[in-house]
Short mmCIF file of C-alpha atoms in Angstrom, two decimals:
data_model
loop_
_atom_site.label_atom_id
_atom_site.label_comp_id
_atom_site.label_asym_id
_atom_site.label_seq_id
_atom_site.Cartn_x
_atom_site.Cartn_y
_atom_site.Cartn_z
CA UNK D 1469 0.00 0.00 0.00
CA UNK D 1470 1.31 3.44 -0.90
CA UNK D 1471 -0.68 5.96 1.14
CA UNK D 1472 -0.46 9.67 0.43
CA UNK D 1473 -1.66 12.52 2.59
CA UNK D 1474 -2.98 15.46 0.57
CA UNK D 1475 -5.85 17.46 1.99
CA UNK D 1476 -8.98 15.76 0.66
CA UNK D 1477 -12.72 15.72 1.17
CA UNK D 1478 -13.86 12.15 1.81
CA UNK D 1479 -17.65 12.45 1.99
CA UNK D 1480 -20.24 14.59 0.21
CA UNK D 1481 -22.98 15.79 2.50
CA UNK D 1482 -23.28 16.31 6.25
CA UNK D 1483 -22.49 13.38 8.51
CA UNK D 1484 -24.61 12.75 11.59
CA UNK D 1485 -23.10 11.34 14.79
CA UNK D 1486 -23.37 7.69 13.75
CA UNK D 1487 -21.81 8.28 10.35
CA UNK D 1488 -19.14 10.54 11.83
CA UNK D 1489 -17.85 7.74 14.05
CA UNK D 1490 -17.84 5.36 11.08
CA UNK D 1491 -15.84 7.82 8.98
CA UNK D 1492 -13.31 8.30 11.76
CA UNK D 1493 -11.82 4.91 10.89
CA UNK D 1494 -12.85 4.12 7.34
CA UNK D 1495 -9.52 2.31 6.85
CA UNK D 1496 -10.15 -0.20 9.64
CA UNK D 1497 -9.99 -3.18 7.27
CA UNK D 1498 -6.53 -2.42 5.92
CA UNK D 1499 -4.35 -5.56 6.01
CA UNK D 1500 -1.43 -3.91 7.84
CA UNK D 1501 -3.59 -2.28 10.53
CA UNK D 1502 -1.42 -3.49 13.41
CA UNK D 1503 1.91 -3.45 11.62
CA UNK D 1504 2.43 -0.22 9.69
CA UNK D 1505 2.36 3.45 10.65
CA UNK D 1506 -0.91 4.78 9.25
CA UNK D 1507 -0.40 8.49 9.75
CA UNK D 1508 -0.15 9.39 6.09
CA UNK D 1509 -3.28 7.35 5.35
CA UNK D 1510 -5.42 9.55 7.60
CA UNK D 1511 -3.71 12.93 7.62
CA UNK D 1512 -5.54 15.42 5.43
CA UNK D 1513 -8.95 13.69 5.43
CA UNK D 1514 -11.93 15.91 6.19
CA UNK D 1515 -15.71 15.90 6.00
CA UNK D 1516 -18.68 17.97 7.14
CA UNK D 1517 -20.61 17.10 10.30
CA UNK D 1518 -23.73 18.48 11.97
CA UNK D 1519 -23.64 20.84 14.93
CA UNK D 1520 -24.79 18.16 17.38
CA UNK D 1521 -21.81 15.96 16.45
CA UNK D 1522 -19.41 18.90 16.78
CA UNK D 1523 -20.75 19.81 20.22
CA UNK D 1524 -20.71 16.18 21.34
CA UNK D 1525 -17.00 15.90 20.59
CA UNK D 1526 -16.31 19.16 22.41
CA UNK D 1527 -18.03 17.78 25.52
CA UNK D 1528 -16.42 14.31 25.53
CA UNK D 1529 -13.03 15.37 26.90
CA UNK D 1530 -11.31 18.67 27.58
CA UNK D 1531 -9.74 19.67 24.23
CA UNK D 1532 -6.01 19.55 23.73
CA UNK D 1533 -6.35 23.20 22.66
CA UNK D 1534 -8.95 25.65 21.38
CA UNK D 1535 -8.13 28.39 18.87
CA UNK D 1536 -10.99 30.56 17.72
CA UNK D 1537 -13.13 28.45 15.42
CA UNK D 1538 -11.26 25.18 15.99
CA UNK D 1539 -10.33 22.70 18.71
CA UNK D 1540 -8.18 19.55 18.79
CA UNK D 1541 -8.92 16.27 20.54
CA UNK D 1542 -6.61 15.27 23.35
CA UNK D 1543 -6.57 11.61 22.23
CA UNK D 1544 -4.29 11.08 19.22
CA UNK D 1545 -4.98 8.69 16.37
CA UNK D 1546 -1.23 8.19 15.92
CA UNK D 1547 1.86 9.81 17.48
CA UNK D 1548 1.16 13.23 15.96
CA UNK D 1549 -2.21 13.01 14.16
CA UNK D 1550 -5.42 13.92 15.91
CA UNK D 1551 -8.94 15.09 15.16
CA UNK D 1552 -9.47 18.81 14.74
CA UNK D 1553 -13.02 20.16 14.70
CA UNK D 1554 -14.06 23.41 13.04
CA UNK D 1555 -17.02 25.79 13.20
CA UNK D 1556 -16.56 27.91 10.08
CA UNK D 1557 -18.67 30.70 8.65
CA UNK D 1558 -18.99 30.05 4.93
CA UNK D 1559 -21.24 32.17 2.74
CA UNK D 1560 -22.88 33.67 5.80
CA UNK D 1561 -23.68 30.38 7.52
CA UNK D 1562 -21.80 28.49 10.26
CA UNK D 1563 -20.94 24.94 9.24
CA UNK D 1564 -19.07 22.21 11.10
CA UNK D 1565 -16.22 19.95 10.01
CA UNK D 1566 -13.89 17.21 11.20
CA UNK D 1567 -10.34 16.75 9.91
CA UNK D 1568 -7.24 14.75 10.71
CA UNK D 1569 -4.25 17.06 11.15
CA UNK D 1570 -0.58 16.29 11.77
CA UNK D 1571 0.34 18.44 14.76
CA UNK D 1572 4.05 17.93 14.07
CA UNK D 1573 3.35 20.61 11.47
CA UNK D 1574 2.29 23.68 13.42
CA UNK D 1575 0.34 25.17 10.50
CA UNK D 1576 -1.51 21.99 9.66
CA UNK D 1577 -4.82 22.97 11.36
CA UNK D 1578 -4.74 26.43 9.77
CA UNK D 1579 -3.92 25.06 6.32
CA UNK D 1580 -6.75 22.58 6.71
CA UNK D 1581 -9.18 25.34 7.69
CA UNK D 1582 -8.20 27.41 4.67
CA UNK D 1583 -8.54 24.41 2.34
CA UNK D 1584 -12.02 23.59 3.67
CA UNK D 1585 -13.23 27.17 3.26
CA UNK D 1586 -11.81 27.35 -0.26
CA UNK D 1587 -13.38 24.02 -1.26
CA UNK D 1588 -16.78 24.82 0.22
CA UNK D 1589 -16.83 28.26 -1.39
CA UNK D 1590 -16.94 26.95 -4.95
CA UNK D 1591 -19.51 28.98 -6.92
CA UNK D 1592 -21.26 25.85 -8.22
CA UNK D 1593 -21.86 22.36 -6.79
CA UNK D 1594 -19.29 20.04 -8.33
CA UNK D 1595 -16.97 17.15 -7.44
CA UNK D 1596 -13.52 16.10 -8.49
CA UNK D 1597 -12.87 12.59 -9.75
CA UNK D 1598 -10.98 11.84 -6.54
CA UNK D 1599 -13.89 13.07 -4.41
CA UNK D 1600 -16.24 10.73 -6.25
CA UNK D 1601 -14.00 7.76 -5.45
CA UNK D 1602 -13.56 8.81 -1.82
CA UNK D 1603 -17.31 9.23 -1.37
CA UNK D 1604 -17.91 5.76 -2.83
CA UNK D 1605 -15.34 4.28 -0.45
CA UNK D 1606 -16.75 6.14 2.56
CA UNK D 1607 -20.36 5.20 1.87
CA UNK D 1608 -19.85 1.52 0.94
CA UNK D 1609 -20.51 -1.09 3.62
CA UNK D 1610 -17.47 -3.02 4.86
CA UNK D 1611 -18.88 -6.23 3.36
CA UNK D 1612 -18.54 -4.77 -0.14
CA UNK D 1613 -15.12 -3.12 0.05
CA UNK D 1614 -11.66 -4.31 1.01
CA UNK D 1615 -8.03 -4.51 -0.06
CA UNK D 1616 -6.30 -6.46 -2.79
CA UNK D 1617 -4.79 -9.64 -1.35
CA UNK D 1618 -1.79 -11.73 -2.38
CA UNK D 1619 -3.96 -13.24 -5.14
CA UNK D 1620 -3.66 -9.94 -7.02
CA UNK D 1621 -0.58 -8.86 -9.03
CA UNK D 1622 2.19 -7.60 -6.75
CA UNK D 1623 1.81 -3.98 -7.84
CA UNK D 1624 -1.88 -4.00 -6.90
CA UNK D 1625 -1.66 -5.75 -3.54
CA UNK D 1626 -2.90 -3.60 -0.67
CA UNK D 1627 -4.86 -1.23 -2.91
CA UNK D 1628 -8.51 -0.59 -2.16
CA UNK D 1629 -11.07 -2.83 -3.86
CA UNK D 1630 -14.81 -2.54 -4.26
CA UNK D 1631 -17.53 -4.95 -5.34
CA UNK D 1632 -19.20 -3.91 -8.61
CA UNK D 1633 -21.68 -5.42 -11.03
CA UNK D 1634 -20.26 -6.25 -14.45
CA UNK D 1635 -22.67 -7.19 -17.21
CA UNK D 1636 -22.17 -10.82 -18.17
CA UNK D 1637 -19.93 -11.54 -15.18
CA UNK D 1638 -22.16 -10.64 -12.25
CA UNK D 1639 -20.51 -9.03 -9.24
CA UNK D 1640 -16.74 -8.83 -9.12
CA UNK D 1641 -14.00 -7.04 -7.21
CA UNK D 1642 -12.29 -4.13 -8.91
CA UNK D 1643 -9.64 -1.71 -7.75
CA UNK D 1644 -11.34 1.46 -6.56
CA UNK D 1645 -9.09 3.68 -8.66
CA UNK D 1646 -9.88 1.67 -11.80
CA UNK D 1647 -13.65 2.15 -11.77
CA UNK D 1648 -14.92 3.51 -15.08
CA UNK D 1649 -17.41 6.37 -15.41
CA UNK D 1650 -20.44 4.07 -15.59
CA UNK D 1651 -19.37 2.13 -12.51
CA UNK D 1652 -18.72 5.35 -10.59
CA UNK D 1653 -22.15 6.70 -11.55
CA UNK D 1654 -23.82 3.46 -10.46
CA UNK D 1655 -22.11 3.65 -7.06
CA UNK D 1656 -22.98 7.29 -6.38
CA UNK D 1657 -26.35 8.33 -4.94
CA UNK D 1658 -28.69 9.83 -7.53
CA UNK D 1659 -28.28 13.42 -6.33
CA UNK D 1660 -24.51 13.30 -6.93
CA UNK D 1661 -24.37 11.51 -10.28
CA UNK D 1662 -24.93 14.54 -12.50
CA UNK D 1663 -22.74 17.03 -10.67
CA UNK D 1664 -20.10 18.49 -12.98
CA UNK D 1665 -16.61 17.08 -12.60
CA UNK D 1666 -13.77 19.49 -11.97
CA UNK D 1667 -10.03 18.90 -12.01
CA UNK D 1668 -8.43 19.27 -8.59
CA UNK D 1669 -5.98 22.15 -8.34
#
């Protein structure tokens, strides 16, 4: 597995409390869960949550720190990566977000805040190709997603897989990043299928 850690939106829509906790560890099935450092896999992930979820997390434990519109959880996911929660005014309305930030980088929470505001201030509703794939991964039940095993070619082992329907072959596993446009559309909810696709900056 070759994880990367750019800032990226992993779910389209607003997560309630139950979904928020599920998205916290959407990589739980990875084959090297107890062997490899997973920091880069999580760092940079973010998604929108509702106010109740934001306030619940603020009340669970005293925050590690609070800075204006953001606070960090005291319990770390890894050595330096923890949850940071935001209450951001975007287009005149306060919205709430969760992100994984690497606190070894002092500007990480601020850079994340700026990236969220920029992304959510797009003049039209749209999604990047990568956001479509991340939403599919986030919203697919564990029984229908996984990771390529040793039965796959060496260069594909450890990559994310997803169960899809192929005409004439029934359901089959495919690499998430190799889904074609029709398969992506079939996996997205109806209200997201026709959104224009934009190229990530």
